[in-house]
Amino acid sequence: MPNPPVIKPFNFNDETVENTYGFSILTEGIDLTRFSKNPIMLSDHWNSNWNVIGKWQDVKKEGSLLTGVPDFDTDDEDTAKIAGKVERGYINACSMGIIFDRENLTVIGSKVILTKCELVE
C-alpha cells in the first residue's frame, strides 16, 4: 500500500513580505485566540458552511512566519479535488482572512506595517 502524500505546512504570513495590499503584517501581532477554537479553512474567503474545505492543524508562530498544515475534508468531492492540487504541487499557498483596525497600520521607515490583527480564517 503506498504511503499517503505528505502535505507541507503553508505560510499564512511572512512579516518580511509585503502583501498584495501594500503592507506587511507583524506575525507576533496576529491574535489566534478565536481562530484556535475553530481553525476552519474556507474556499475563496466565503464565510458559509458550504465553503468549509477543511481545517488547519499545527498552527504556530515561528519567528517572522505564521504556518499551519491543511487538513482537507476529502469526503467532499470538490474539496478532494483541491486537496489533490495541493498534493501534486499546483497549489502551495493560502490567504489569511483577518480583521483589523486601521489605527494599527503604522509607517516604519518607508514601509506600512500592520502591528495587530485577528486571524479569522
PDB file of C-alpha atoms in Angstrom:
ATOM      1  CA  MET A   1       0.000   0.000   0.000  1.00  0.00           C
ATOM      2  CA  PRO A   2       1.514   3.395  -0.980  1.00  0.00           C
ATOM      3  CA  ASN A   3       2.275   5.984   1.654  1.00  0.00           C
ATOM      4  CA  PRO A   4      -0.203   8.855   1.855  1.00  0.00           C
ATOM      5  CA  PRO A   5       1.135  12.108   0.387  1.00  0.00           C
ATOM      6  CA  VAL A   6       2.916  14.417   2.780  1.00  0.00           C
ATOM      7  CA  ILE A   7       1.403  17.876   2.774  1.00  0.00           C
ATOM      8  CA  LYS A   8       3.839  20.566   3.826  1.00  0.00           C
ATOM      9  CA  PRO A   9       2.874  23.437   6.109  1.00  0.00           C
ATOM     10  CA  PHE A  10       1.582  26.546   4.405  1.00  0.00           C
ATOM     11  CA  ASN A  11       2.904  30.002   5.281  1.00  0.00           C
ATOM     12  CA  PHE A  12      -0.064  32.089   6.337  1.00  0.00           C
ATOM     13  CA  ASN A  13       2.124  35.102   6.930  1.00  0.00           C
ATOM     14  CA  ASP A  14       5.737  36.165   6.488  1.00  0.00           C
ATOM     15  CA  GLU A  15       6.204  39.558   8.065  1.00  0.00           C
ATOM     16  CA  THR A  16       9.212  40.231   5.826  1.00  0.00           C
ATOM     17  CA  VAL A  17       6.972  40.173   2.737  1.00  0.00           C
ATOM     18  CA  GLU A  18       4.578  42.914   1.647  1.00  0.00           C
ATOM     19  CA  ASN A  19       1.094  41.614   0.813  1.00  0.00           C
ATOM     20  CA  THR A  20      -0.989  42.468  -2.257  1.00  0.00           C
ATOM     21  CA  TYR A  21      -2.484  45.431  -0.393  1.00  0.00           C
ATOM     22  CA  GLY A  22       0.917  47.073   0.055  1.00  0.00           C
ATOM     23  CA  PHE A  23       1.635  46.363   3.717  1.00  0.00           C
ATOM     24  CA  SER A  24       3.226  43.647   5.823  1.00  0.00           C
ATOM     25  CA  ILE A  25       1.791  42.110   8.990  1.00  0.00           C
ATOM     26  CA  LEU A  26       3.783  41.556  12.170  1.00  0.00           C
ATOM     27  CA  THR A  27       3.401  37.873  12.957  1.00  0.00           C
ATOM     28  CA  GLU A  28       3.672  38.431  16.702  1.00  0.00           C
ATOM     29  CA  GLY A  29       0.703  40.843  16.458  1.00  0.00           C
ATOM     30  CA  ILE A  30      -1.666  38.239  14.963  1.00  0.00           C
ATOM     31  CA  ASP A  31      -4.246  37.202  17.561  1.00  0.00           C
ATOM     32  CA  LEU A  32      -5.055  33.483  17.218  1.00  0.00           C
ATOM     33  CA  THR A  33      -7.429  33.208  20.203  1.00  0.00           C
ATOM     34  CA  ARG A  34     -10.743  32.859  18.353  1.00  0.00           C
ATOM     35  CA  PHE A  35      -9.220  31.078  15.339  1.00  0.00           C
ATOM     36  CA  SER A  36      -7.665  28.386  17.554  1.00  0.00           C
ATOM     37  CA  LYS A  37     -11.141  27.385  18.767  1.00  0.00           C
ATOM     38  CA  ASN A  38     -12.388  26.764  15.206  1.00  0.00           C
ATOM     39  CA  PRO A  39      -9.465  26.747  12.731  1.00  0.00           C
ATOM     40  CA  ILE A  40     -11.533  26.454   9.569  1.00  0.00           C
ATOM     41  CA  MET A  41     -10.227  26.664   6.033  1.00  0.00           C
ATOM     42  CA  LEU A  42     -12.596  28.437   3.651  1.00  0.00           C
ATOM     43  CA  SER A  43     -12.686  28.448  -0.114  1.00  0.00           C
ATOM     44  CA  ASP A  44     -12.381  31.977  -1.530  1.00  0.00           C
ATOM     45  CA  HIS A  45     -12.854  33.618   1.914  1.00  0.00           C
ATOM     46  CA  TRP A  46     -16.565  32.897   1.546  1.00  0.00           C
ATOM     47  CA  ASN A  47     -17.969  32.630   5.073  1.00  0.00           C
ATOM     48  CA  SER A  48     -20.500  29.851   4.584  1.00  0.00           C
ATOM     49  CA  ASN A  49     -20.747  26.289   5.861  1.00  0.00           C
ATOM     50  CA  TRP A  50     -20.745  25.151   2.226  1.00  0.00           C
ATOM     51  CA  ASN A  51     -17.345  26.747   1.652  1.00  0.00           C
ATOM     52  CA  VAL A  52     -15.555  24.997   4.513  1.00  0.00           C
ATOM     53  CA  ILE A  53     -12.974  22.808   2.788  1.00  0.00           C
ATOM     54  CA  GLY A  54     -11.113  21.669   5.883  1.00  0.00           C
ATOM     55  CA  LYS A  55      -9.336  22.847   8.977  1.00  0.00           C
ATOM     56  CA  TRP A  56      -5.829  23.939   9.894  1.00  0.00           C
ATOM     57  CA  GLN A  57      -3.615  21.924  12.197  1.00  0.00           C
ATOM     58  CA  ASP A  58      -0.342  22.673  13.957  1.00  0.00           C
ATOM     59  CA  VAL A  59      -0.791  26.432  13.560  1.00  0.00           C
ATOM     60  CA  LYS A  60       2.218  28.200  15.036  1.00  0.00           C
ATOM     61  CA  LYS A  61       4.311  31.310  15.040  1.00  0.00           C
ATOM     62  CA  GLU A  62       7.971  30.771  14.247  1.00  0.00           C
ATOM     63  CA  GLY A  63       9.979  33.980  14.059  1.00  0.00           C
ATOM     64  CA  SER A  64       8.613  36.020  11.157  1.00  0.00           C
ATOM     65  CA  LEU A  65       6.312  33.204   9.984  1.00  0.00           C
ATOM     66  CA  LEU A  66       2.816  32.006  10.845  1.00  0.00           C
ATOM     67  CA  THR A  67       2.337  28.485   9.499  1.00  0.00           C
ATOM     68  CA  GLY A  68      -0.246  25.711   9.518  1.00  0.00           C
ATOM     69  CA  VAL A  69      -0.837  22.304   7.996  1.00  0.00           C
ATOM     70  CA  PRO A  70      -4.018  21.868   5.939  1.00  0.00           C
ATOM     71  CA  ASP A  71      -6.373  19.015   6.800  1.00  0.00           C
ATOM     72  CA  PHE A  72      -8.790  18.749   3.888  1.00  0.00           C
ATOM     73  CA  ASP A  73     -12.318  17.326   4.161  1.00  0.00           C
ATOM     74  CA  THR A  74     -11.777  14.846   1.332  1.00  0.00           C
ATOM     75  CA  ASP A  75     -15.202  13.259   1.869  1.00  0.00           C
ATOM     76  CA  ASP A  76     -16.404  16.316  -0.069  1.00  0.00           C
ATOM     77  CA  GLU A  77     -15.790  15.753  -3.814  1.00  0.00           C
ATOM     78  CA  ASP A  78     -14.922  19.383  -4.597  1.00  0.00           C
ATOM     79  CA  THR A  79     -12.549  19.585  -1.642  1.00  0.00           C
ATOM     80  CA  ALA A  80     -10.884  16.333  -2.662  1.00  0.00           C
ATOM     81  CA  LYS A  81     -10.029  17.970  -5.997  1.00  0.00           C
ATOM     82  CA  ILE A  82      -8.455  20.945  -4.201  1.00  0.00           C
ATOM     83  CA  ALA A  83      -6.515  18.607  -1.896  1.00  0.00           C
ATOM     84  CA  GLY A  84      -5.236  16.776  -4.965  1.00  0.00           C
ATOM     85  CA  LYS A  85      -3.961  20.030  -6.448  1.00  0.00           C
ATOM     86  CA  VAL A  86      -2.083  20.694  -3.193  1.00  0.00           C
ATOM     87  CA  GLU A  87      -0.662  17.169  -3.111  1.00  0.00           C
ATOM     88  CA  ARG A  88       0.511  17.474  -6.730  1.00  0.00           C
ATOM     89  CA  GLY A  89       2.127  20.876  -6.069  1.00  0.00           C
ATOM     90  CA  TYR A  90      -0.259  23.053  -8.100  1.00  0.00           C
ATOM     91  CA  ILE A  91      -1.410  24.951  -5.009  1.00  0.00           C
ATOM     92  CA  ASN A  92       1.204  25.803  -2.389  1.00  0.00           C
ATOM     93  CA  ALA A  93      -0.084  28.966  -0.741  1.00  0.00           C
ATOM     94  CA  CYS A  94      -3.085  30.293   1.118  1.00  0.00           C
ATOM     95  CA  SER A  95      -4.541  33.649   2.001  1.00  0.00           C
ATOM     96  CA  MET A  96      -5.384  34.757   5.535  1.00  0.00           C
ATOM     97  CA  GLY A  97      -8.717  36.218   6.447  1.00  0.00           C
ATOM     98  CA  ILE A  98      -8.087  38.886   9.082  1.00  0.00           C
ATOM     99  CA  ILE A  99      -9.912  41.599  10.980  1.00  0.00           C
ATOM    100  CA  PHE A 100      -8.010  44.759  11.893  1.00  0.00           C
ATOM    101  CA  ASP A 101      -8.385  48.385  12.871  1.00  0.00           C
ATOM    102  CA  ARG A 102      -6.807  50.958  10.575  1.00  0.00           C
ATOM    103  CA  GLU A 103      -5.234  52.593  13.622  1.00  0.00           C
ATOM    104  CA  ASN A 104      -2.908  49.565  13.791  1.00  0.00           C
ATOM    105  CA  LEU A 105      -1.383  50.379  10.399  1.00  0.00           C
ATOM    106  CA  THR A 106       1.927  52.122  11.065  1.00  0.00           C
ATOM    107  CA  VAL A 107       4.606  53.573   8.818  1.00  0.00           C
ATOM    108  CA  ILE A 108       8.060  52.397   9.866  1.00  0.00           C
ATOM    109  CA  GLY A 109      10.786  53.805   7.665  1.00  0.00           C
ATOM    110  CA  SER A 110       9.272  53.609   4.197  1.00  0.00           C
ATOM    111  CA  LYS A 111       7.086  50.547   4.909  1.00  0.00           C
ATOM    112  CA  VAL A 112       3.472  50.256   6.006  1.00  0.00           C
ATOM    113  CA  ILE A 113       3.129  47.615   8.720  1.00  0.00           C
ATOM    114  CA  LEU A 114       0.046  46.216  10.412  1.00  0.00           C
ATOM    115  CA  THR A 115       1.030  45.711  14.043  1.00  0.00           C
ATOM    116  CA  LYS A 116      -2.141  43.964  15.323  1.00  0.00           C
ATOM    117  CA  CYS A 117      -4.926  41.925  13.764  1.00  0.00           C
ATOM    118  CA  GLU A 118      -7.112  38.891  14.392  1.00  0.00           C
ATOM    119  CA  LEU A 119      -6.970  35.752  12.244  1.00  0.00           C
ATOM    120  CA  VAL A 120     -10.471  34.517  11.445  1.00  0.00           C
ATOM    121  CA  GLU A 121      -9.803  32.036   8.611  1.00  0.00           C
TER     122      GLU A 121
END
